[in-house]
Coordinates of C-alpha atoms in Angstrom, one line a residue:
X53 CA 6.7 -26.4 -20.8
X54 CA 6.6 -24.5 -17.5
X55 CA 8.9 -26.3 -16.0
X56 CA 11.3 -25.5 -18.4
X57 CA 10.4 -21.9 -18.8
X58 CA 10.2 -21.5 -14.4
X59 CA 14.2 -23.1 -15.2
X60 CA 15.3 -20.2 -17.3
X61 CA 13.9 -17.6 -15.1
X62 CA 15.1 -19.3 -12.0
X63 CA 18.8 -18.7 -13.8
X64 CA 18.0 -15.0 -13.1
X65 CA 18.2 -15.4 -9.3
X66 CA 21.1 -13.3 -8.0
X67 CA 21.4 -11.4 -11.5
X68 CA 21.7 -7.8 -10.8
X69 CA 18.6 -5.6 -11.4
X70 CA 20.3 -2.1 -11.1
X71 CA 23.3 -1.2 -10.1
X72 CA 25.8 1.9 -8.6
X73 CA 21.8 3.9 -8.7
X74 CA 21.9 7.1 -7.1
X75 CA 19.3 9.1 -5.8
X76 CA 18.2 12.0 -7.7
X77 CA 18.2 14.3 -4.6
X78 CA 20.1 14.3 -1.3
X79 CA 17.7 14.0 1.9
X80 CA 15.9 17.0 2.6
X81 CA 13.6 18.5 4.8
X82 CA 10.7 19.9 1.9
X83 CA 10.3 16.6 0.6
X84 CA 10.4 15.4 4.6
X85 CA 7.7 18.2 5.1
X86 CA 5.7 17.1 2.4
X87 CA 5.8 13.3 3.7
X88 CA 4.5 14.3 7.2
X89 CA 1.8 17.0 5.8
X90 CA 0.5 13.9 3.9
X91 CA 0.9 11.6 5.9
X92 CA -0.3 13.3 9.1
X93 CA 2.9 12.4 11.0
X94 CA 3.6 14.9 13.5
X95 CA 6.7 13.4 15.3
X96 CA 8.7 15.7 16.2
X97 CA 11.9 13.8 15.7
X98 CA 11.0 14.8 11.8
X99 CA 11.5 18.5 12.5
X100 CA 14.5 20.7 13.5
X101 CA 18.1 20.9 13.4
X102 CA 18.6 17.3 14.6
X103 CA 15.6 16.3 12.4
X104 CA 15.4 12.7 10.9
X105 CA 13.9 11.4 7.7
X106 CA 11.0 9.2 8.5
X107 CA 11.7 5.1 8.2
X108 CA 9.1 5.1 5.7
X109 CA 10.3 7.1 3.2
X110 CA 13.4 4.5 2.0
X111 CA 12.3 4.2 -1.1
X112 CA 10.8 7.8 -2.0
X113 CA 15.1 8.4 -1.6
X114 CA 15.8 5.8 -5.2
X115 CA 12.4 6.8 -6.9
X116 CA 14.1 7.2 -10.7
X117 CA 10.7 9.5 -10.9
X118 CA 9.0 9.3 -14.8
X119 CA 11.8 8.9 -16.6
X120 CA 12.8 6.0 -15.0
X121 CA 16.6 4.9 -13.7
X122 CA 19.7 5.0 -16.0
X123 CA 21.3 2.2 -14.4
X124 CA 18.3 -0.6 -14.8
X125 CA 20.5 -4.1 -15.4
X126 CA 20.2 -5.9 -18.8
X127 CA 19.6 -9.2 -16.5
X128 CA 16.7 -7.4 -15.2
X129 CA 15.3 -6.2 -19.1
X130 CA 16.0 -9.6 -20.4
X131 CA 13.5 -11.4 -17.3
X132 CA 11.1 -9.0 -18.2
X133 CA 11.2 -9.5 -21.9
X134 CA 11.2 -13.4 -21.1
X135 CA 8.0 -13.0 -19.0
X136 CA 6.2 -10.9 -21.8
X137 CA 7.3 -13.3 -24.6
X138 CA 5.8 -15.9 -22.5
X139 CA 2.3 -13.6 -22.6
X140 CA 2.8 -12.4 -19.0
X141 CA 2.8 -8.6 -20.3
X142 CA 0.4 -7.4 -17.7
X143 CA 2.5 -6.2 -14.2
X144 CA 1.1 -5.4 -10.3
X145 CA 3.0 -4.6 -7.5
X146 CA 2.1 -6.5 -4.6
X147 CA 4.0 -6.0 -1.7
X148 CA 7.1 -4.7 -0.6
X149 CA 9.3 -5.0 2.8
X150 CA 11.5 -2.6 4.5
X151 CA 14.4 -2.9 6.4
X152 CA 15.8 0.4 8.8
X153 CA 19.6 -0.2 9.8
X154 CA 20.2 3.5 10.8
X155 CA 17.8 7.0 10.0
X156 CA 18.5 9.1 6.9
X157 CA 19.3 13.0 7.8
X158 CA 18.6 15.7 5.3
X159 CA 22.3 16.0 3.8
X160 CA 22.6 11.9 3.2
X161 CA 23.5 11.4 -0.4
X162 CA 22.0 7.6 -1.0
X163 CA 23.3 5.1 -3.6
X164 CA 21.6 1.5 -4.0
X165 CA 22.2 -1.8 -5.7
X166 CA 19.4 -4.5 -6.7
X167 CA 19.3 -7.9 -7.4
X168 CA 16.7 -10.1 -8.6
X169 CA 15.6 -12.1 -5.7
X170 CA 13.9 -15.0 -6.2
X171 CA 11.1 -15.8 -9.5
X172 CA 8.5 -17.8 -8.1
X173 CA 6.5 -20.9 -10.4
X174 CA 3.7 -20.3 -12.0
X175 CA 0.8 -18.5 -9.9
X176 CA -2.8 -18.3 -11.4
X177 CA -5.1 -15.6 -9.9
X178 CA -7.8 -14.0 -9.9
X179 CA -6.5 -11.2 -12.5
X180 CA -4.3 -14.0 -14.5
X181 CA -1.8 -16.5 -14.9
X182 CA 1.9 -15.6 -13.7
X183 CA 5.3 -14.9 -11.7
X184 CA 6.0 -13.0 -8.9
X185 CA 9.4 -11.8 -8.9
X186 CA 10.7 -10.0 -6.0
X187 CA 14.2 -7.5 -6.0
X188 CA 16.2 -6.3 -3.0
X189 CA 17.4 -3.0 -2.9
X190 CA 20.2 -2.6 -0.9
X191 CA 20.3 1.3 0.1
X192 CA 23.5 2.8 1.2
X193 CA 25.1 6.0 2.5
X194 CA 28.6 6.3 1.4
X195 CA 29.9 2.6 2.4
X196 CA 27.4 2.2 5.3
X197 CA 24.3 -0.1 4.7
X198 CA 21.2 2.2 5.9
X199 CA 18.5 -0.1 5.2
X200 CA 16.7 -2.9 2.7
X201 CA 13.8 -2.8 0.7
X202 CA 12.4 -5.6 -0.7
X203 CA 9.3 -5.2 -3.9
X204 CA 7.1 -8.3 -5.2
X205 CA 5.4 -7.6 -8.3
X206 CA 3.4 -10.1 -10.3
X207 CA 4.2 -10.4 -13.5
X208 CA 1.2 -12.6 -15.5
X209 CA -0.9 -13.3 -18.5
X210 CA -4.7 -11.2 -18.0
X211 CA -7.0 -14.0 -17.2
X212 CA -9.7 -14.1 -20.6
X213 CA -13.7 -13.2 -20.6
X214 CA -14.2 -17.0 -20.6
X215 CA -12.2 -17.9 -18.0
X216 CA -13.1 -15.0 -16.1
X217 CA -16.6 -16.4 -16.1
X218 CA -15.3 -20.3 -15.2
X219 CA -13.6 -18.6 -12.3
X220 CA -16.4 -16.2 -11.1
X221 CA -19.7 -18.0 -11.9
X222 CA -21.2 -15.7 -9.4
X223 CA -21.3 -12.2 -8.6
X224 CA -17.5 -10.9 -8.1
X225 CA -16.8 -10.5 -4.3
X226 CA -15.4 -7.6 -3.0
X227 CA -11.7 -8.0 -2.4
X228 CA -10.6 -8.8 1.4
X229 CA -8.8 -7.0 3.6
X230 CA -5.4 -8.5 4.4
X231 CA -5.3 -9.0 8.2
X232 CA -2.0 -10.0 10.0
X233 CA -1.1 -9.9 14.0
X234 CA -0.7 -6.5 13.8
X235 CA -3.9 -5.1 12.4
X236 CA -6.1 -8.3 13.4
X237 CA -7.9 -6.3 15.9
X238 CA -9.2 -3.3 14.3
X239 CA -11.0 -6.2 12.3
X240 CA -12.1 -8.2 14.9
X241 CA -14.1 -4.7 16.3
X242 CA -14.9 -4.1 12.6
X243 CA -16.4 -7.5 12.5
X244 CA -18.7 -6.6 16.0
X245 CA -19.8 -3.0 14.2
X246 CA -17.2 -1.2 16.6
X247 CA -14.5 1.0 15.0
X248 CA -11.4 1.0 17.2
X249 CA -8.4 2.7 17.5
X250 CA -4.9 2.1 19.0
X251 CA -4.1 4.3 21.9
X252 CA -0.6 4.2 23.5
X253 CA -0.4 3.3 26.8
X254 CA 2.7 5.1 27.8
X255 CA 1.6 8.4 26.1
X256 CA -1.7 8.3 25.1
X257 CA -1.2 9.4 21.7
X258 CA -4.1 7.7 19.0
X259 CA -3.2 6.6 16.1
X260 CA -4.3 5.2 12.7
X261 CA -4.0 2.6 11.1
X262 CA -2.7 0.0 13.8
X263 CA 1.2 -0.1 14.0
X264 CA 3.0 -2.5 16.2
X265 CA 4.5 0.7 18.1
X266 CA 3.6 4.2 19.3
X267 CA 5.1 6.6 16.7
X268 CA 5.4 10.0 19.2
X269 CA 7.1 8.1 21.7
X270 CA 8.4 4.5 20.7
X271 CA 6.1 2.5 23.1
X272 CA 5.0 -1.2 22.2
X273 CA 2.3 -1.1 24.7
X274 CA -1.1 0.3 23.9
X275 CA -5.1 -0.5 24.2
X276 CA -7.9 0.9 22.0
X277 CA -10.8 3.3 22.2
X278 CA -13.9 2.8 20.3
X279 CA -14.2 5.8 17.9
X280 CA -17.7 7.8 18.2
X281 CA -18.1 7.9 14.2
X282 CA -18.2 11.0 13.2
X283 CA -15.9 13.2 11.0
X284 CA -15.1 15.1 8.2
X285 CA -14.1 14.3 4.4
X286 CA -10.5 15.6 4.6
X287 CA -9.3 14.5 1.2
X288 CA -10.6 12.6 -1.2
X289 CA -10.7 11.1 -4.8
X290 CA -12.9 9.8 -7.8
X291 CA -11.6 6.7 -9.3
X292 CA -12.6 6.4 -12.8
X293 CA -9.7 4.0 -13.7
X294 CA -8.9 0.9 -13.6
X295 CA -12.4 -0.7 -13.9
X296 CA -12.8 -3.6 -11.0
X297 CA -15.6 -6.3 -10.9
X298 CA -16.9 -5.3 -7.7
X299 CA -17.0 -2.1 -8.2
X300 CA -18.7 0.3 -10.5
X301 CA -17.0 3.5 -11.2
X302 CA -16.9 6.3 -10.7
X303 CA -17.0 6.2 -7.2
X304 CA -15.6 8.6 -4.4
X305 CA -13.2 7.1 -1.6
X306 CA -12.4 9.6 1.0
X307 CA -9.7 10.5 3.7
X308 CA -11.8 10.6 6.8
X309 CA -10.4 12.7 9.9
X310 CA -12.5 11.7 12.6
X311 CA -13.9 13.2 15.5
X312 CA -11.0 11.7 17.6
X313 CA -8.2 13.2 15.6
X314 CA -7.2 10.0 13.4
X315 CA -7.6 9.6 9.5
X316 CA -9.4 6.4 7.9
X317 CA -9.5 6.0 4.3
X318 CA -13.1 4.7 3.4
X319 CA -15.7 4.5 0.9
X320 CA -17.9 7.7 0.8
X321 CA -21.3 6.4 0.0
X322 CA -25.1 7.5 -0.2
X323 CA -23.7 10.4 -1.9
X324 CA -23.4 11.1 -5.5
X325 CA -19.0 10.9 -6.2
X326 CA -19.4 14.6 -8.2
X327 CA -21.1 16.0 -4.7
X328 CA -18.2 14.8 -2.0
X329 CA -16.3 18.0 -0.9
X330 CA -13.6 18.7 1.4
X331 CA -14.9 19.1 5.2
X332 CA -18.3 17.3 4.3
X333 CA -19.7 16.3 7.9
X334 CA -19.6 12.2 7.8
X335 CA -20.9 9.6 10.4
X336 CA -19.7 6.2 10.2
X337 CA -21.9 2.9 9.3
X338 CA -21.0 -0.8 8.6
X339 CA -22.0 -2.1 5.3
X340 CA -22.0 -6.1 5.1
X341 CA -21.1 -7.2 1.5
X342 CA -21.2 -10.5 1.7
X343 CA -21.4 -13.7 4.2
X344 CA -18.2 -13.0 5.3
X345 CA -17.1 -9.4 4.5
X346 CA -17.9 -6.2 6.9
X347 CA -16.6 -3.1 5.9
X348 CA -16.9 0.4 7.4
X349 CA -18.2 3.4 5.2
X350 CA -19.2 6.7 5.4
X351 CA -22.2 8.9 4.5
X352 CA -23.2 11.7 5.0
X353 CA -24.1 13.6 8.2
X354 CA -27.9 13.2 8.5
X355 CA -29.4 15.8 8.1
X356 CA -26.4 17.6 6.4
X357 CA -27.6 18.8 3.0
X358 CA -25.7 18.0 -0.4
X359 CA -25.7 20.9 -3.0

């Protein structure tokens, strides 16, 4: 049976997911000034007359926004109507990749095409049985190719209370971080209670979270500095929704801006979530979770008082 269902959705491959999609607005510099306020990118290349739209922002450019793109395929509803008569009516992004071929200025007018990728077999995980089914966007300005963006979703059946429980006879673990060559020291130094961040060798400019080069200047080279673990809540927000296993909502996860300059996104803890404000002092601590899981947190300032 899923062999012959994983055949008809492998006919998909190459089917067109949307096509001649334009974006809803030109490049521009508010919504590139928005990005960087955000984000806390303050590379200068993203401001001026000569400014640039950062890398990043590819697919903020083909967002179809709430009401969704006019020019979704029918190849693309018909998969998606397969998967859910097939009970897989639950959906998660998983990933996505990102391709730069040239920058966007504010003024580019971008058009894209998609295409279903590849449908994967059958997948069971912890939230349910499934296919991933990933889509390139092909992003374009006029007839050049600017760059490629690639999105994985799952698309699966939610895993029942009874087989939730065969799965997870004990307590649900926290989920882990995913760690690849470029990030795999900030966990190592997480692992030995040290919080580190990259520092550029060429410039010296810190940054967070570990990237594979120095955004102010370009530089592959760096080292780290051990952070002194203080900070402030700069942002934050209470998750009420979607309930998790491991977690019991709600619960407060902040946007730290520590003492060296950097932002961390963290837990806020030893706090009640309705008492976290913006530019409550924090000091850094590492909570172990399990056997095999450290994690660093934030509380508050001792000694700081909580109205």
């Amino acid at each position: 049976m899923d062999d012959e269902l994983h055949a008809r959705l492998k006919a998909f491959e190459g089917r067109p997911a949307a096509v001649g999609g334009i974006g809803r607005d030109p490049v521009n510099a508010p919504m590139i000034r928005h990005w960087c306020e955000v984000t806390g990118d303050r590379n200068p290349a993203y401001t001026g007359p000569d400014a640039i739209a950062p890398p990043t922002m590819l697919q903020a450019w083909i967002m179809g926004g709430l009401s969704g793109h006019p020019r979704r395929a029918q190849a693309y509803e018909e998969l998606l109507a397969l998967l859910d008569e097939a009970g897989c009516t639950s959906v998660v992004a998983t990933d996505c990749e990102q391709e730069y071929l040239r920058p966007l200025r504010p003024g580019d007018e971008v058009a894209f095409d998609t295409v279903i990728e590849s449908v994967s077999r059958r997948k069971t995980t912890k939230l349910g049985t499934g296919y991933f089914v990933t889509t390139r966007t092909d992003v374009r300005v006029g007839e050049a190719l600017v760059g490629t963006h690639r999105f994985r979703v799952l698309k699966y059946a939610p895993a029942g209370r009874e087989q939730q429980a065969r799965d997870r006879p004990e307590p649900p673990r926290r989920p882990r971080p995913v760690v690849n060559r470029d990030n795999a020291g900030f966990w190592e130094g997480v692992r030995r209670h040290r919080l580190l961040v990259q520092r550029c060798a060429a410039c010296a400019t810190l940054r967070f979270p570990w990237l594979p080069g120095c955004n102010a200047c370009g530089s592959a080279e760096w080292d780290a500095v051990e952070a002194c673990g203080e900070g402030t809540v700069f942002s934050y927000v209470v998750m009420h929704h979607p309930p998790f296993p491991a977690f019991s909502p709600p619960y407060a996860i902040g946007l730290i801006e520590l003492a060296e300059g950097v932002r961390i996104v963290s837990d806020v803890v030893d706090v009640p979530y309705d008492k976290v404000r913006i530019g409550l002092p924090v000091e850094l601590e590492f909570r172990t979770y399990d056997d095999d899981l450290v994690l660093p947190v934030f509380r508050p300032r001792a000694g700081e008082a909580v109205a």
